[in-house]
mmCIF file of C-alpha atoms in Angstrom:
data_model
loop_
_atom_site.group_PDB
_atom_site.id
_atom_site.type_symbol
_atom_site.label_atom_id
_atom_site.label_comp_id
_atom_site.label_asym_id
_atom_site.label_seq_id
_atom_site.Cartn_x
_atom_site.Cartn_y
_atom_site.Cartn_z
ATOM 1 C CA ARG B 28 4.077 -5.981 3.840
ATOM 2 C CA PRO B 29 2.592 -4.594 0.607
ATOM 3 C CA GLU B 30 -1.103 -3.831 0.382
ATOM 4 C CA ARG B 31 -3.257 -5.975 -1.894
ATOM 5 C CA GLY B 32 -2.639 -5.062 -5.519
ATOM 6 C CA GLN B 33 0.853 -3.670 -4.903
ATOM 7 C CA ARG B 34 3.948 -5.329 -6.238
ATOM 8 C CA SER B 35 5.954 -7.417 -3.833
ATOM 9 C CA LEU B 36 9.721 -7.113 -4.339
ATOM 10 C CA MET B 37 12.654 -8.012 -2.166
ATOM 11 C CA ALA B 38 14.382 -4.907 -0.797
ATOM 12 C CA THR B 39 17.525 -5.805 -2.745
ATOM 13 C CA ASP B 40 15.549 -5.789 -6.035
ATOM 14 C CA ILE B 41 14.052 -2.295 -5.756
ATOM 15 C CA VAL B 42 15.612 0.400 -7.944
ATOM 16 C CA ILE B 43 15.539 3.979 -6.603
ATOM 17 C CA ARG B 44 16.161 7.353 -8.240
ATOM 18 C CA THR B 45 19.649 8.352 -9.323
ATOM 19 C CA GLY B 46 21.413 11.444 -8.048
ATOM 20 C CA LEU B 47 20.731 13.277 -11.329
ATOM 21 C CA ASP B 48 17.055 12.359 -11.139
ATOM 22 C CA ARG B 49 16.915 13.675 -7.568
ATOM 23 C CA LEU B 50 18.567 16.895 -8.754
ATOM 24 C CA ARG B 51 15.963 17.337 -11.509
ATOM 25 C CA TYR B 52 13.176 16.699 -8.977
ATOM 26 C CA ALA B 53 14.562 19.215 -6.493
ATOM 27 C CA LEU B 54 15.253 21.936 -9.077
ATOM 28 C CA LEU B 55 11.787 21.670 -10.622
ATOM 29 C CA PHE B 56 10.088 21.513 -7.212
ATOM 30 C CA GLU B 57 11.990 24.494 -5.825
ATOM 31 C CA GLY B 58 11.884 26.564 -9.023
ATOM 32 C CA ILE B 59 8.097 26.485 -9.176
ATOM 33 C CA LEU B 60 7.848 27.119 -5.443
ATOM 34 C CA VAL B 61 10.296 30.084 -5.450
ATOM 35 C CA VAL B 62 8.240 31.907 -8.065
ATOM 36 C CA ALA B 63 4.947 31.244 -6.283
ATOM 37 C CA LEU B 64 6.279 32.127 -2.808
ATOM 38 C CA SER B 65 8.001 35.315 -3.991
ATOM 39 C CA ILE B 66 4.815 36.626 -5.565
ATOM 40 C CA ALA B 67 2.622 35.586 -2.617
ATOM 41 C CA LEU B 68 4.920 37.183 -0.002
ATOM 42 C CA ALA B 69 5.211 40.417 -1.997
ATOM 43 C CA MET B 70 1.446 40.697 -2.350
ATOM 44 C CA LEU B 71 0.510 39.615 1.196
ATOM 45 C CA PHE B 72 3.073 41.683 3.091
ATOM 46 C CA ASP B 73 3.516 44.677 0.755
ATOM 47 C CA ARG B 74 7.219 43.953 0.254
ATOM 48 C CA SER B 75 9.243 44.343 -2.898
ATOM 49 C CA LEU B 76 9.457 41.370 -5.215
ATOM 50 C CA PHE B 77 13.257 41.692 -4.994
ATOM 51 C CA GLU B 78 13.176 41.296 -1.194
ATOM 52 C CA THR B 79 10.700 38.415 -1.212
ATOM 53 C CA GLY B 80 12.530 36.825 -4.125
ATOM 54 C CA ALA B 81 15.811 36.916 -2.180
ATOM 55 C CA LEU B 82 14.084 35.377 0.850
ATOM 56 C CA SER B 83 12.473 32.704 -1.327
ATOM 57 C CA ILE B 84 15.806 31.829 -2.936
ATOM 58 C CA THR B 85 17.461 31.574 0.495
ATOM 59 C CA LEU B 86 14.693 29.307 1.758
ATOM 60 C CA SER B 87 14.930 27.317 -1.449
ATOM 61 C CA LEU B 88 18.659 26.683 -1.047
ATOM 62 C CA VAL B 89 18.059 25.418 2.490
ATOM 63 C CA ALA B 90 15.167 23.295 1.230
ATOM 64 C CA LEU B 91 17.274 21.863 -1.602
ATOM 65 C CA ALA B 92 19.833 20.573 0.867
ATOM 66 C CA ILE B 93 17.129 19.131 3.109
ATOM 67 C CA ASN B 94 15.297 17.725 0.077
ATOM 68 C CA PHE B 95 18.247 15.576 -0.990
ATOM 69 C CA ILE B 96 18.894 14.265 2.509
ATOM 70 C CA TYR B 97 15.243 13.716 3.452
ATOM 71 C CA ASN B 98 14.160 12.035 0.209
ATOM 72 C CA TYR B 99 17.220 9.791 0.089
ATOM 73 C CA ALA B 100 16.633 8.677 3.690
ATOM 74 C CA PHE B 101 12.882 8.187 3.065
ATOM 75 C CA ASP B 102 13.558 6.130 -0.075
ATOM 76 C CA LYS B 103 16.075 3.968 1.796
ATOM 77 C CA PHE B 104 13.494 3.459 4.567
ATOM 78 C CA ASP B 105 10.931 2.368 1.953
ATOM 79 C CA VAL B 106 13.384 -0.038 0.345
ATOM 80 C CA LYS B 107 14.390 -1.488 3.709
ATOM 81 C CA HIS B 108 10.715 -2.337 4.252
ATOM 82 C CA GLY B 109 10.227 -3.784 0.755
ATOM 83 C CA ARG B 110 8.326 -0.836 -0.723
ATOM 84 C CA VAL B 111 8.988 0.785 -4.112
ATOM 85 C CA PRO B 112 9.403 4.540 -3.427
ATOM 86 C CA THR B 113 7.719 5.681 -6.662
ATOM 87 C CA GLU B 114 4.697 3.483 -5.938
ATOM 88 C CA ARG B 115 3.779 4.899 -2.525
ATOM 89 C CA THR B 116 0.216 4.621 -1.338
ATOM 90 C CA PHE B 117 -1.927 7.696 -0.726
ATOM 91 C CA GLY B 118 -1.329 7.494 3.033
ATOM 92 C CA TRP B 119 2.405 7.012 2.700
ATOM 93 C CA ARG B 120 2.607 10.024 0.345
ATOM 94 C CA ILE B 121 0.858 12.074 3.034
ATOM 95 C CA VAL B 122 3.379 10.894 5.654
ATOM 96 C CA HIS B 123 6.222 11.771 3.253
ATOM 97 C CA ALA B 124 4.914 15.274 2.563
ATOM 98 C CA LEU B 125 4.107 16.055 6.221
ATOM 99 C CA GLY B 126 7.506 14.829 7.411
ATOM 100 C CA PHE B 127 9.340 16.913 4.843
ATOM 101 C CA GLU B 128 7.406 20.086 5.621
ATOM 102 C CA THR B 129 7.722 19.623 9.393
ATOM 103 C CA THR B 130 11.491 19.383 8.978
ATOM 104 C CA LEU B 131 11.471 22.594 6.949
ATOM 105 C CA VAL B 132 9.365 24.462 9.518
ATOM 106 C CA LEU B 133 11.898 23.693 12.221
ATOM 107 C CA VAL B 134 14.783 24.883 10.048
ATOM 108 C CA ASN B 135 13.075 27.904 8.451
ATOM 109 C CA LEU B 136 11.491 29.431 11.546
ATOM 110 C CA PRO B 137 14.607 31.409 12.562
ATOM 111 C CA VAL B 138 15.094 32.573 8.956
ATOM 112 C CA PHE B 139 11.574 34.044 8.832
ATOM 113 C CA MET B 140 12.042 35.689 12.216
ATOM 114 C CA LEU B 141 15.244 37.441 11.167
ATOM 115 C CA TRP B 142 14.390 38.292 7.560
ATOM 116 C CA MET B 143 10.846 39.528 8.066
ATOM 117 C CA VAL B 144 11.527 40.927 11.560
ATOM 118 C CA TRP B 145 8.717 38.884 13.019
ATOM 119 C CA SER B 146 8.151 37.585 16.506
ATOM 120 C CA PHE B 147 8.385 33.861 17.126
ATOM 121 C CA TRP B 148 4.591 33.559 17.021
ATOM 122 C CA GLN B 149 4.191 35.590 13.822
ATOM 123 C CA ALA B 150 6.868 33.513 12.105
ATOM 124 C CA LEU B 151 5.391 30.272 13.411
ATOM 125 C CA LEU B 152 1.878 31.195 12.276
ATOM 126 C CA PHE B 153 3.095 32.099 8.792
ATOM 127 C CA ASP B 154 5.411 29.093 8.560
ATOM 128 C CA VAL B 155 2.700 26.621 9.602
ATOM 129 C CA THR B 156 0.211 28.213 7.196
ATOM 130 C CA ALA B 157 2.738 28.098 4.366
ATOM 131 C CA MET B 158 3.617 24.523 5.325
ATOM 132 C CA ALA B 159 -0.011 23.451 5.014
ATOM 133 C CA ALA B 160 -0.184 24.857 1.482
ATOM 134 C CA ILE B 161 3.187 23.355 0.572
ATOM 135 C CA VAL B 162 2.158 19.916 1.872
ATOM 136 C CA VAL B 163 -0.610 19.918 -0.723
ATOM 137 C CA TYR B 164 1.829 21.172 -3.377
ATOM 138 C CA THR B 165 4.393 18.502 -2.385
ATOM 139 C CA TYR B 166 1.822 15.728 -2.647
ATOM 140 C CA PHE B 167 0.632 16.702 -6.125
ATOM 141 C CA PHE B 168 4.082 17.642 -7.419
ATOM 142 C CA THR B 169 5.574 14.303 -6.308
ATOM 143 C CA LEU B 170 2.608 12.365 -7.679
ATOM 144 C CA ALA B 171 2.989 14.109 -11.051
ATOM 145 C CA TYR B 172 6.775 13.673 -11.009
ATOM 146 C CA ASP B 173 6.490 9.938 -10.283
ATOM 147 C CA TYR B 174 4.004 9.643 -13.151
ATOM 148 C CA LEU B 175 6.136 11.649 -15.615
ATOM 149 C CA PHE B 176 9.480 10.156 -14.553
ATOM 150 C CA PRO B 177 8.873 6.606 -13.273
ATOM 151 C CA VAL B 178 11.761 4.409 -12.174
ATOM 152 C CA ALA B 179 11.739 1.073 -13.990
ATOM 153 C CA GLN B 180 11.518 -1.849 -11.586
ATOM 154 C CA PRO B 181 12.231 -5.522 -12.188
ATOM 155 C CA GLU B 182 9.191 -7.641 -12.883
ATOM 156 C CA ALA B 183 7.557 -9.011 -9.748
ATOM 157 C CA PRO B 184 4.250 -10.646 -8.903
ATOM 158 C CA PHE B 185 1.522 -8.538 -7.388
ATOM 159 C CA ALA B 186 0.801 -9.075 -3.701
ATOM 160 C CA GLY B 187 -2.179 -11.305 -3.182
ATOM 161 C CA ALA B 188 -2.077 -12.655 -6.740
ATOM 162 C CA PRO B 189 -2.195 -16.413 -6.929
ATOM 163 C CA ASP B 190 0.938 -18.115 -8.161
ATOM 164 C CA SER B 191 0.442 -19.189 -11.713
ATOM 165 C CA ALA B 192 2.281 -21.858 -13.588
ATOM 166 C CA PRO B 193 3.166 -21.336 -17.234
ATOM 167 C CA VAL B 194 0.543 -22.658 -19.586
ATOM 168 C CA ALA B 195 1.911 -25.554 -21.670
#
């Protein structure tokens, strides 16, 4: 059920992002993140930018695959429940970002352990710390992306708005 002030559409009426739009989202998201992570890892752990860049690109390729699957499934879940994915509430955007990053932590933990030659606990501590920063990044990136690249929806009344008859 939509919150007051949100549009109320039938699940069959909601338009979601195309595959090309999802590709643009993922490439922009990951491109910015690869650069930032490469520099941060090189500075924090006194590693070469080449080494941290290679690690960042590897993590990015894994994240790209997960990104497509996760966001498609999340959008379908929204639609099934009558919500427009690009019009998520603050709380639902938080759930989206946390779910995505939790999935990545589980997948990336072994990669960090092997690549950086870290113990499970070192890798987990770094991964959770990085995840917390990336959750914030994901929230603001997705908010900006939805603003810059909205998906046109069919006209629908707003939830809680009184039905109005045409004025004669």
